[in-house]
CSV table of C-alpha atoms in Angstrom, one decimal:
chain,number,residue,atom,x,y,z
A,1,MET,CA,-22.5,181.9,226.3
A,2,LYS,CA,-20.2,179.3,225.6
A,3,ALA,CA,-22.4,176.3,226.6
A,4,ALA,CA,-24.9,178.0,224.6
A,5,SER,CA,-22.4,178.2,221.7
A,6,SER,CA,-21.3,174.9,221.9
A,7,ALA,CA,-25.0,173.8,222.0
A,8,ARG,CA,-25.8,175.6,218.6
A,9,LYS,CA,-22.5,174.2,217.0
A,10,SER,CA,-23.6,170.8,218.5
A,11,SER,CA,-27.2,171.4,216.7
A,12,ALA,CA,-25.8,172.9,213.6
A,13,ASN,CA,-23.6,169.6,212.9
A,14,ARG,CA,-26.6,167.0,213.8
A,15,PRO,CA,-27.9,166.8,210.5
A,16,ARG,CA,-24.4,165.4,208.7
A,17,PHE,CA,-25.6,162.2,211.1
A,18,PRO,CA,-28.5,160.7,209.9
A,19,LEU,CA,-27.5,160.2,206.2
A,20,ALA,CA,-24.5,158.3,207.2
A,21,ILE,CA,-27.1,156.5,209.7
A,22,VAL,CA,-29.0,155.5,206.4
A,23,LEU,CA,-26.7,154.6,204.2
A,24,ALA,CA,-25.2,152.1,207.2
A,25,LEU,CA,-28.2,150.8,207.3
A,26,GLY,CA,-28.9,150.7,203.6
A,27,SER,CA,-25.8,148.7,202.9
A,28,LEU,CA,-26.3,146.3,205.6
A,29,ALA,CA,-29.8,145.5,204.6
A,30,THR,CA,-29.1,145.1,200.9
A,31,SER,CA,-25.7,143.0,202.0
A,32,VAL,CA,-28.0,140.4,203.9
A,33,GLN,CA,-29.1,137.6,201.1
A,34,ALA,CA,-27.7,140.1,198.4
A,35,GLN,CA,-27.2,139.4,195.2
A,36,SER,CA,-23.8,140.0,192.9
A,37,LEU,CA,-24.0,141.4,189.6
A,38,VAL,CA,-22.4,138.2,188.1
A,39,GLU,CA,-25.1,136.1,190.1
A,40,LEU,CA,-28.0,137.9,188.1
A,41,TYR,CA,-26.6,138.1,184.5
A,42,GLU,CA,-26.3,133.8,185.3
A,43,ALA,CA,-29.8,134.2,186.8
A,44,ALA,CA,-30.8,136.4,183.3
A,45,ARG,CA,-29.2,134.1,181.2
A,46,GLY,CA,-31.3,131.4,182.0
A,47,PHE,CA,-34.6,133.6,181.9
A,48,ASP,CA,-34.3,136.6,179.4
A,49,ALA,CA,-37.0,136.0,176.6
A,50,THR,CA,-35.1,138.1,174.5
A,51,TYR,CA,-31.9,136.1,175.0
A,52,LEU,CA,-33.7,132.5,175.3
A,53,ALA,CA,-34.9,133.6,171.7
A,54,ALA,CA,-31.6,134.3,170.3
A,55,ARG,CA,-30.4,131.1,171.7
A,56,SER,CA,-33.0,129.3,170.1
A,57,GLN,CA,-32.4,130.8,167.0
A,58,TYR,CA,-28.9,130.2,166.8
A,59,ASP,CA,-30.1,126.3,167.3
A,60,ALA,CA,-32.4,126.6,164.6
A,61,SER,CA,-29.7,128.4,162.1
A,62,LEU,CA,-26.8,125.6,163.0
A,63,ALA,CA,-29.5,123.2,161.9
A,64,GLN,CA,-30.5,124.9,158.6
A,65,ALA,CA,-27.3,125.2,157.9
A,66,ALA,CA,-26.7,121.5,158.3
A,67,GLN,CA,-29.2,120.8,155.8
A,68,ALA,CA,-27.1,122.0,152.9
A,69,ARG,CA,-24.6,119.3,153.1
A,70,ALA,CA,-27.7,116.7,152.1
A,71,GLY,CA,-26.8,117.8,148.8
A,72,LEU,CA,-23.3,116.2,148.7
A,73,LEU,CA,-24.7,113.2,150.4
A,74,PRO,CA,-26.3,110.2,148.5
A,75,GLN,CA,-29.7,109.7,148.5
A,76,ALA,CA,-31.5,106.7,148.3
A,77,GLY,CA,-35.5,105.9,148.0
A,78,LEU,CA,-37.7,103.0,148.5
A,79,ALA,CA,-40.6,102.5,146.1
A,80,ALA,CA,-43.6,100.0,145.7
A,81,ALA,CA,-46.2,99.6,143.4
A,82,ALA,CA,-49.1,97.1,143.6
A,83,SER,CA,-52.1,96.6,140.7
A,84,TRP,CA,-55.4,94.2,139.7
A,85,ALA,CA,-56.6,93.9,136.2
A,86,ARG,CA,-59.5,92.1,134.6
A,87,ARG,CA,-59.8,91.0,131.2
A,88,GLU,CA,-63.3,89.7,129.1
A,89,VAL,CA,-63.4,89.4,125.7
A,90,ASN,CA,-65.6,90.6,122.9
A,91,ASN,CA,-68.3,87.9,123.2
A,92,GLY,CA,-69.0,88.5,126.7
A,93,GLY,CA,-66.5,85.9,127.8
A,94,PHE,CA,-64.6,85.9,130.8
A,95,GLY,CA,-61.0,86.3,130.0
A,96,GLY,CA,-59.5,85.8,133.6
A,97,THR,CA,-57.7,88.3,136.0
A,98,ASN,CA,-54.0,88.8,137.0
A,99,ASP,CA,-52.5,90.9,139.6
A,100,SER,CA,-48.8,92.6,139.7
A,101,GLN,CA,-46.2,94.0,142.4
A,102,SER,CA,-42.9,95.5,142.5
A,103,THR,CA,-40.5,97.4,144.4
A,104,THR,CA,-37.7,99.6,143.9
A,105,LEU,CA,-34.4,100.0,145.5
A,106,SER,CA,-32.9,103.4,144.0
A,107,ALA,CA,-30.0,105.2,145.0
A,108,SER,CA,-27.8,108.0,143.6
A,109,GLN,CA,-24.5,110.1,144.4
A,110,PRO,CA,-23.6,113.1,143.1
A,111,LEU,CA,-20.1,113.3,141.2
A,112,TYR,CA,-19.9,116.6,140.0
A,113,ARG,CA,-22.4,119.2,141.4
A,114,PRO,CA,-20.7,122.4,141.4
A,115,VAL,CA,-24.1,124.1,142.9
A,116,ASN,CA,-24.5,121.4,145.9
A,117,ARG,CA,-20.6,122.1,146.7
A,118,LEU,CA,-21.0,126.4,146.9
A,119,THR,CA,-24.0,125.9,148.8
A,120,ASN,CA,-22.4,123.7,151.3
A,121,ASP,CA,-19.8,126.6,151.1
A,122,GLN,CA,-22.4,129.0,152.0
A,123,ALA,CA,-24.3,127.4,155.3
A,124,THR,CA,-20.0,126.8,156.7
A,125,LEU,CA,-20.2,130.7,156.6
A,126,THR,CA,-24.2,130.7,158.0
A,127,MET,CA,-23.2,129.1,161.1
A,128,ASP,CA,-20.4,132.5,162.0
A,129,ILE,CA,-23.0,134.7,161.2
A,130,ALA,CA,-25.3,133.0,163.9
A,131,LYS,CA,-22.2,133.0,166.6
A,132,ALA,CA,-22.1,136.1,165.8
A,133,ARG,CA,-25.5,137.1,166.3
A,134,LEU,CA,-25.6,135.0,169.8
A,135,THR,CA,-22.3,136.9,170.7
A,136,LEU,CA,-24.2,140.0,170.0
A,137,ALA,CA,-27.2,138.7,172.1
A,138,GLU,CA,-25.2,137.7,175.0
A,139,GLN,CA,-23.5,141.3,175.3
A,140,ASP,CA,-26.7,142.7,175.2
A,141,LEU,CA,-28.1,141.3,178.0
A,142,ILE,CA,-24.8,141.9,180.1
A,143,VAL,CA,-25.3,145.8,179.3
A,144,ARG,CA,-29.3,145.3,180.1
A,145,THR,CA,-28.3,143.2,183.5
A,146,SER,CA,-26.1,146.2,184.7
A,147,GLN,CA,-28.5,148.9,183.4
A,148,ALA,CA,-31.1,147.2,185.5
A,149,TYR,CA,-28.9,146.9,188.5
A,150,PHE,CA,-27.5,150.0,188.5
A,151,ASP,CA,-30.5,151.4,188.2
A,152,VAL,CA,-31.9,150.0,190.9
A,153,LEU,CA,-28.6,150.8,193.2
A,154,ALA,CA,-29.4,154.5,192.0
A,155,ALA,CA,-33.2,154.4,193.2
A,156,GLN,CA,-31.8,153.3,196.4
A,157,ASP,CA,-29.1,156.1,196.2
A,158,THR,CA,-31.8,158.8,195.7
A,159,LEU,CA,-34.2,157.7,198.4
A,160,ALA,CA,-31.5,157.3,201.2
A,161,PHE,CA,-30.6,160.9,200.4
A,162,VAL,CA,-34.0,161.9,200.2
A,163,ARG,CA,-35.0,160.5,203.6
A,164,ALA,CA,-31.5,162.2,204.7
A,165,GLN,CA,-32.5,165.4,203.6
A,166,LYS,CA,-36.2,165.6,205.1
A,167,THR,CA,-34.4,164.5,208.2
A,168,ALA,CA,-32.1,167.4,208.1
A,169,VAL,CA,-34.7,169.9,207.0
A,170,ALA,CA,-36.7,168.5,209.6
A,171,GLU,CA,-34.6,169.8,212.0
A,172,GLN,CA,-33.9,172.7,210.8
A,173,LEU,CA,-37.9,173.2,210.7
A,174,ALA,CA,-38.1,172.5,214.3
A,175,ALA,CA,-35.1,174.7,215.1
A,176,ALA,CA,-37.1,177.8,213.2
A,177,LYS,CA,-40.2,177.4,215.0
A,178,ARG,CA,-38.4,177.4,218.3
A,179,ASN,CA,-36.8,180.4,217.7
A,180,PHE,CA,-39.9,182.1,216.6
A,181,GLU,CA,-41.6,180.9,220.1
A,182,VAL,CA,-38.8,183.0,221.4
A,183,GLY,CA,-38.4,186.1,219.4
A,184,THR,CA,-35.2,185.6,217.9
A,185,THR,CA,-36.4,184.7,214.4
A,186,THR,CA,-39.2,185.7,212.1
A,187,ILE,CA,-41.8,183.5,211.1
A,188,THR,CA,-40.5,183.9,207.6
A,189,ASP,CA,-37.9,181.5,208.9
A,190,SER,CA,-40.4,178.6,209.7
A,191,ARG,CA,-42.5,179.0,206.7
A,192,GLU,CA,-39.5,179.0,204.1
A,193,ALA,CA,-38.4,175.2,206.6
A,194,GLN,CA,-41.9,174.2,206.2
A,195,ALA,CA,-42.1,175.1,202.3
A,196,GLN,CA,-38.4,172.9,202.0
A,197,PHE,CA,-40.0,170.5,204.1
A,198,ASP,CA,-43.2,170.1,202.2
A,199,LEU,CA,-41.6,169.7,198.6
A,200,VAL,CA,-39.3,167.3,199.9
A,201,LEU,CA,-42.1,164.6,201.0
A,202,ALA,CA,-43.1,165.3,197.4
A,203,ARG,CA,-39.8,164.0,196.4
A,204,GLU,CA,-39.2,160.9,198.5
A,205,ILE,CA,-43.0,159.8,197.0
A,206,ALA,CA,-41.5,160.2,193.9
A,207,ALA,CA,-37.8,158.7,194.8
A,208,GLU,CA,-40.0,155.7,196.0
A,209,ASN,CA,-42.2,155.0,193.3
A,210,ASP,CA,-39.3,155.6,191.0
A,211,LEU,CA,-37.4,152.5,193.1
A,212,ARG,CA,-40.6,150.2,193.1
A,213,VAL,CA,-40.5,150.5,188.9
A,214,LYS,CA,-36.7,149.9,188.8
A,215,GLN,CA,-37.1,147.0,191.0
A,216,LEU,CA,-39.9,145.5,189.3
A,217,ALA,CA,-37.7,145.8,186.2
A,218,LEU,CA,-34.8,144.0,187.4
A,219,ASP,CA,-37.0,141.2,189.0
A,220,GLN,CA,-38.6,140.7,185.7
A,221,LEU,CA,-34.9,140.6,183.8
A,222,VAL,CA,-33.6,137.8,186.7
A,223,GLY,CA,-37.0,135.9,187.2
A,224,ARG,CA,-36.9,136.6,190.7
A,225,THR,CA,-38.6,138.5,193.0
A,226,SER,CA,-37.3,141.0,195.6
A,227,VAL,CA,-33.9,140.9,194.5
A,228,ALA,CA,-31.3,143.0,196.4
A,229,PRO,CA,-28.6,144.3,194.6
A,230,ARG,CA,-24.8,144.5,196.0
A,231,PRO,CA,-24.2,148.2,196.5
A,232,LEU,CA,-20.7,149.6,196.1
A,233,ALA,CA,-18.3,149.4,198.7
A,234,ALA,CA,-17.2,152.9,200.5
A,235,PRO,CA,-14.7,154.4,199.4
A,236,VAL,CA,-15.2,153.5,195.9
A,237,ALA,CA,-12.1,153.6,193.9
A,238,LEU,CA,-13.1,153.2,189.8
A,239,PRO,CA,-11.2,151.1,187.6
A,240,GLU,CA,-9.0,152.7,184.9
A,241,LEU,CA,-9.5,153.3,181.7
A,242,LEU,CA,-6.9,150.9,179.6
A,243,PRO,CA,-5.8,151.4,176.9
A,244,ALA,CA,-6.1,155.1,177.1
A,245,ASP,CA,-6.2,155.6,173.4
A,246,PRO,CA,-9.4,155.1,171.6
A,247,GLN,CA,-7.7,154.1,168.7
A,248,ALA,CA,-6.6,151.0,170.4
A,249,TRP,CA,-9.8,150.1,171.2
A,250,VAL,CA,-11.1,150.6,167.7
A,251,ASP,CA,-7.8,148.2,166.2
A,252,ARG,CA,-8.8,145.7,169.5
A,253,ASN,CA,-11.1,143.5,167.7
A,254,VAL,CA,-11.6,144.5,164.1
A,255,GLY,CA,-11.4,141.0,162.7
A,256,THR,CA,-13.8,139.3,165.4
A,257,HIS,CA,-16.0,142.0,165.6
A,258,PRO,CA,-19.6,140.4,165.6
A,259,THR,CA,-21.5,143.0,163.5
A,260,ILE,CA,-18.3,143.4,161.7
A,261,LEU,CA,-17.8,139.4,161.0
A,262,GLN,CA,-21.5,139.4,159.9
A,263,ALA,CA,-20.7,141.9,157.3
A,264,THR,CA,-17.6,139.8,155.9
A,265,ARG,CA,-19.8,136.7,156.0
A,266,ASN,CA,-22.7,138.1,154.1
A,267,LEU,CA,-20.2,139.6,151.5
A,268,GLU,CA,-18.5,135.9,151.0
A,269,ILE,CA,-21.9,134.5,150.7
A,270,ALA,CA,-22.7,136.9,148.3
A,271,GLN,CA,-19.4,136.2,146.3
A,272,LEU,CA,-20.4,132.3,146.3
A,273,GLU,CA,-23.9,133.1,145.2
A,274,THR,CA,-22.4,134.6,142.1
A,275,SER,CA,-20.7,132.0,141.4
A,276,LYS,CA,-23.4,129.5,142.0
A,277,ALA,CA,-25.4,131.7,139.2
A,278,GLU,CA,-22.1,131.2,137.0
A,279,ALA,CA,-22.3,127.4,137.4
A,280,GLY,CA,-26.0,127.7,135.9
A,281,HIS,CA,-24.1,127.0,132.6
A,282,LYS,CA,-22.1,123.9,133.8
A,283,PRO,CA,-23.1,120.2,133.6
A,284,THR,CA,-23.8,117.9,136.1
A,285,LEU,CA,-23.1,114.2,136.8
A,286,ASP,CA,-24.6,111.7,139.3
A,287,LEU,CA,-23.9,108.1,139.8
A,288,VAL,CA,-27.4,105.8,139.9
A,289,GLY,CA,-28.2,103.0,141.1
A,290,GLN,CA,-31.4,100.9,141.1
A,291,TYR,CA,-32.9,97.4,142.1
A,292,GLN,CA,-36.4,96.0,141.2
A,293,VAL,CA,-38.3,92.9,142.3
A,294,ALA,CA,-41.2,92.7,140.1
A,295,ARG,CA,-44.1,89.9,140.2
A,296,GLY,CA,-46.9,90.0,137.4
A,297,PRO,CA,-48.1,87.7,134.4
A,298,SER,CA,-45.7,86.8,131.7
A,299,THR,CA,-45.2,88.9,128.4
A,300,THR,CA,-44.0,86.1,126.5
A,301,LEU,CA,-45.7,82.8,127.7
A,302,PRO,CA,-49.7,84.5,128.3
A,303,THR,CA,-50.1,80.6,130.0
A,304,ALA,CA,-47.4,80.6,132.4
A,305,GLY,CA,-49.0,82.4,134.9
A,306,ASN,CA,-47.1,85.4,137.1
A,307,VAL,CA,-43.5,85.3,136.9
A,308,ARG,CA,-41.1,87.5,139.5
A,309,THR,CA,-38.4,89.5,137.7
A,310,ASN,CA,-35.3,90.8,139.1
A,311,THR,CA,-33.6,93.9,137.6
A,312,ALA,CA,-30.3,95.4,138.8
A,313,SER,CA,-28.9,98.5,137.4
A,314,VAL,CA,-25.8,100.8,138.3
A,315,GLY,CA,-24.3,103.8,135.9
A,316,VAL,CA,-23.6,107.6,135.1
A,317,GLN,CA,-26.0,110.3,134.8
A,318,PHE,CA,-24.8,113.6,132.6
A,319,ASN,CA,-26.8,116.9,132.3
A,320,LEU,CA,-25.8,119.9,130.4
A,321,PRO,CA,-27.5,123.1,130.5
A,322,LEU,CA,-28.1,124.6,127.1
A,323,PHE,CA,-30.1,127.4,126.8
A,324,ALA,CA,-32.5,128.6,129.4
A,325,GLY,CA,-33.7,131.9,128.0
A,326,PHE,CA,-31.2,134.0,129.6
A,327,ALA,CA,-32.0,133.4,132.9
A,328,VAL,CA,-28.4,132.6,133.9
A,329,GLN,CA,-27.4,135.1,132.8
A,330,ASN,CA,-29.6,137.5,134.3
A,331,ARG,CA,-29.1,135.7,137.7
A,332,ILE,CA,-25.6,136.6,137.7
A,333,LYS,CA,-26.3,140.1,136.9
A,334,GLU,CA,-28.4,140.1,139.9
A,335,THR,CA,-25.8,138.5,142.6
A,336,LEU,CA,-22.8,141.0,141.1
A,337,ALA,CA,-25.2,143.9,142.2
A,338,LEU,CA,-26.0,141.9,145.5
A,339,GLN,CA,-22.3,141.5,146.0
A,340,GLU,CA,-21.5,145.1,146.1
A,341,LYS,CA,-24.5,145.9,148.3
A,342,ALA,CA,-22.9,144.1,150.9
A,343,ARG,CA,-19.4,145.2,150.2
A,344,SER,CA,-21.3,148.9,151.2
A,345,ASP,CA,-22.7,147.1,154.0
A,346,LEU,CA,-19.5,145.8,155.1
A,347,GLU,CA,-17.9,149.8,154.9
A,348,ALA,CA,-20.7,151.1,156.7
A,349,ALA,CA,-20.6,148.5,159.5
A,350,ARG,CA,-16.7,149.0,160.0
A,351,ARG,CA,-17.3,152.9,159.9
A,352,GLY,CA,-20.6,152.1,162.2
A,353,VAL,CA,-18.0,150.4,164.9
A,354,ASP,CA,-15.8,153.1,164.4
A,355,LEU,CA,-18.3,155.4,165.7
A,356,SER,CA,-19.6,153.2,168.4
A,357,THR,CA,-16.7,152.8,169.5
A,358,ARG,CA,-15.2,156.3,169.7
A,359,SER,CA,-18.1,157.9,171.0
A,360,ALA,CA,-18.1,155.0,174.1
A,361,TYR,CA,-14.6,155.8,174.8
A,362,LEU,CA,-15.2,159.6,175.1
A,363,GLY,CA,-18.3,158.7,177.2
A,364,VAL,CA,-15.8,156.9,179.5
A,365,VAL,CA,-13.4,160.1,179.3
A,366,SER,CA,-16.2,162.6,180.4
A,367,GLY,CA,-17.8,160.5,183.4
A,368,GLN,CA,-14.7,160.2,185.0
A,369,GLY,CA,-14.4,163.6,184.4
A,370,GLN,CA,-17.8,164.5,185.9
A,371,VAL,CA,-16.8,162.1,189.1
A,372,ARG,CA,-13.8,164.0,190.0
A,373,ALA,CA,-15.5,167.5,189.1
A,374,LEU,CA,-18.6,165.8,191.8
A,375,GLN,CA,-15.9,164.8,194.3
A,376,ALA,CA,-14.9,167.8,194.2
A,377,ALA,CA,-18.3,170.1,194.3
A,378,GLU,CA,-19.3,167.6,197.6
A,379,ALA,CA,-16.7,168.8,199.5
A,380,SER,CA,-17.1,172.6,198.6
A,381,SER,CA,-21.0,171.7,198.8
A,382,GLN,CA,-20.2,170.4,202.2
A,383,SER,CA,-17.9,173.5,203.1
A,384,ALA,CA,-20.5,175.8,201.9
A,385,LEU,CA,-23.3,174.0,204.5
A,386,ASP,CA,-21.1,174.5,207.1
A,387,ALA,CA,-20.5,178.3,206.6
A,388,ASN,CA,-24.3,178.8,205.8
A,389,ARG,CA,-25.0,177.0,209.3
A,390,LEU,CA,-22.5,179.2,211.5
A,391,GLY,CA,-23.8,182.0,209.6
A,392,TYR,CA,-27.5,181.2,211.0
A,393,GLN,CA,-26.3,180.7,213.9
A,394,VAL,CA,-24.4,184.4,214.3
A,395,GLY,CA,-27.4,186.2,212.4
A,396,VAL,CA,-25.3,186.6,209.2
A,397,ARG,CA,-27.8,183.9,207.2
A,398,ILE,CA,-31.5,183.1,207.3
A,399,ASN,CA,-32.9,180.3,207.0
A,400,ILE,CA,-33.3,180.2,203.5
A,401,ASP,CA,-29.6,179.9,202.8
A,402,VAL,CA,-29.2,177.1,204.9
A,403,LEU,CA,-31.6,175.1,202.9
A,404,ASN,CA,-30.9,175.6,200.1
A,405,ALA,CA,-26.9,174.5,201.1
A,406,GLN,CA,-28.7,171.3,202.6
A,407,SER,CA,-30.4,171.0,199.1
A,408,GLN,CA,-27.2,171.4,197.1
A,409,LEU,CA,-25.1,168.8,199.1
A,410,PHE,CA,-27.6,166.0,198.9
A,411,GLN,CA,-28.1,166.7,195.0
A,412,THR,CA,-24.4,166.9,194.4
A,413,LYS,CA,-24.1,163.5,196.7
A,414,ARG,CA,-27.1,162.0,194.4
A,415,ASP,CA,-25.5,162.9,191.3
A,416,LEU,CA,-21.9,161.9,192.3
A,417,ALA,CA,-23.2,158.4,192.6
A,418,GLN,CA,-25.0,158.3,189.9
A,419,ALA,CA,-21.8,159.3,188.2
A,420,ARG,CA,-19.9,156.3,189.6
A,421,TYR,CA,-22.8,154.3,188.0
A,422,ASN,CA,-22.7,155.6,184.8
A,423,VAL,CA,-18.4,154.8,184.4
A,424,LEU,CA,-19.3,151.4,185.1
A,425,LEU,CA,-22.1,151.2,182.2
A,426,SER,CA,-19.5,152.9,180.1
A,427,SER,CA,-17.0,150.7,180.6
A,428,LEU,CA,-19.4,148.0,179.7
A,429,ARG,CA,-20.7,149.7,176.7
A,430,LEU,CA,-17.0,150.7,175.3
A,431,ARG,CA,-16.2,146.8,175.3
A,432,GLN,CA,-19.5,146.2,173.6
A,433,ALA,CA,-18.6,148.5,171.0
A,434,SER,CA,-15.6,147.4,170.3
A,435,GLY,CA,-16.8,143.8,170.1
A,436,ALA,CA,-14.8,142.6,173.4
A,437,LEU,CA,-17.6,142.2,176.1
A,438,LEU,CA,-17.4,138.8,177.5
A,439,PRO,CA,-19.2,137.7,181.2
A,440,GLU,CA,-16.0,137.9,182.7
A,441,ASP,CA,-15.9,141.7,182.5
A,442,LEU,CA,-18.3,141.7,185.5
A,443,LEU,CA,-15.8,140.4,187.6
A,444,PRO,CA,-14.1,143.7,188.5
A,445,ILE,CA,-17.5,145.2,189.3
A,446,ASP,CA,-18.2,142.8,191.4
A,447,ALA,CA,-15.1,143.1,193.2
A,448,LEU,CA,-16.2,146.7,194.0
A,449,LEU,CA,-19.5,145.6,195.9
A,450,VAL,CA,-20.1,145.4,199.1
A,451,LYS,CA,-19.3,141.6,200.4
């Protein structure tokens, strides 16, 4: 009897090992030629079409901003002309022909053009906006790469847990069939185990397909095939959330937050646009110069033929607008309204950053709480499974109780793995919401992965 009892206990404990073996083999397989999160981010940075488009837009914005400086620099031009003429007298006689050529080099330098100066100041602010947009694109790429990375790991975990559950249910099914054959249990136990086994097979098919889809998404993001992300090393020690105060995260990058910086620069540009509209009443003053070489018939001595004339001039050109049909006044009203709009947009940006940062902070705190709760639930589910196995052996529990306990345990393990990934992603999103996310923030996560 002791030997039989010992054999039953050994059989009852047997389903624990396939899960450990599957996870160990999975970790070993993925660690060989596997890529870290930082490595895949660098690959995505050179391949992702969305980020590359943002990079090209940044370069174009810089070139566009540099064009505004042309209004403050000298302008020069070269012009040439040639003509040919035939002259006939009234009585049909031939009066002769002549031709003329001229080449003119002209140049001008703005001395006082307030609109041009203000346009150049706006262009300088536009460069800050372009940089902020590129920063947002980089932060978005970090989050998207991390999301795709952990999606693959979560899909791998789900498949591993489902396969381990299938092994455990298969053993429980085999035991139920043996017990029915010897007459110690009813056919109900065998049929319940068979139903649970068929359900696990369906879950396995779904998990395999989900893994393929997640793998394709990651491959497309980084421009590689069959990417193998490194899993989290066991035991997992998630980093603490510092500072542990949402207001500190909100105030962390108020002046340099890309979203707030864009709105601030837009307000400053709107203010300069109002100054440009007011400058519509102001005069302009330019330094102009010209040098012309002309060859043509003489106007004083018709018989002298073609002569060459060199002309040089230097001076200043003054222009004062007097009346433009109230266009300037109405333009000022328009820019003042747009200035108020930009001010409201800035306030909306600040409120949006405050809300998103606090929400992201609560997401991290909630995720950490879920991890702790699921860790306790995992231990409780394991104890419940052990108790149900023992109860099944002594006859106080039926087969479906053991199957349900197994399903609960594997579900808890899967939820725990997903919760850990969510905490890491939420920490990145918190930094993104506060405007402080950098590629270096991926290094602490890389340190948690299998080497």
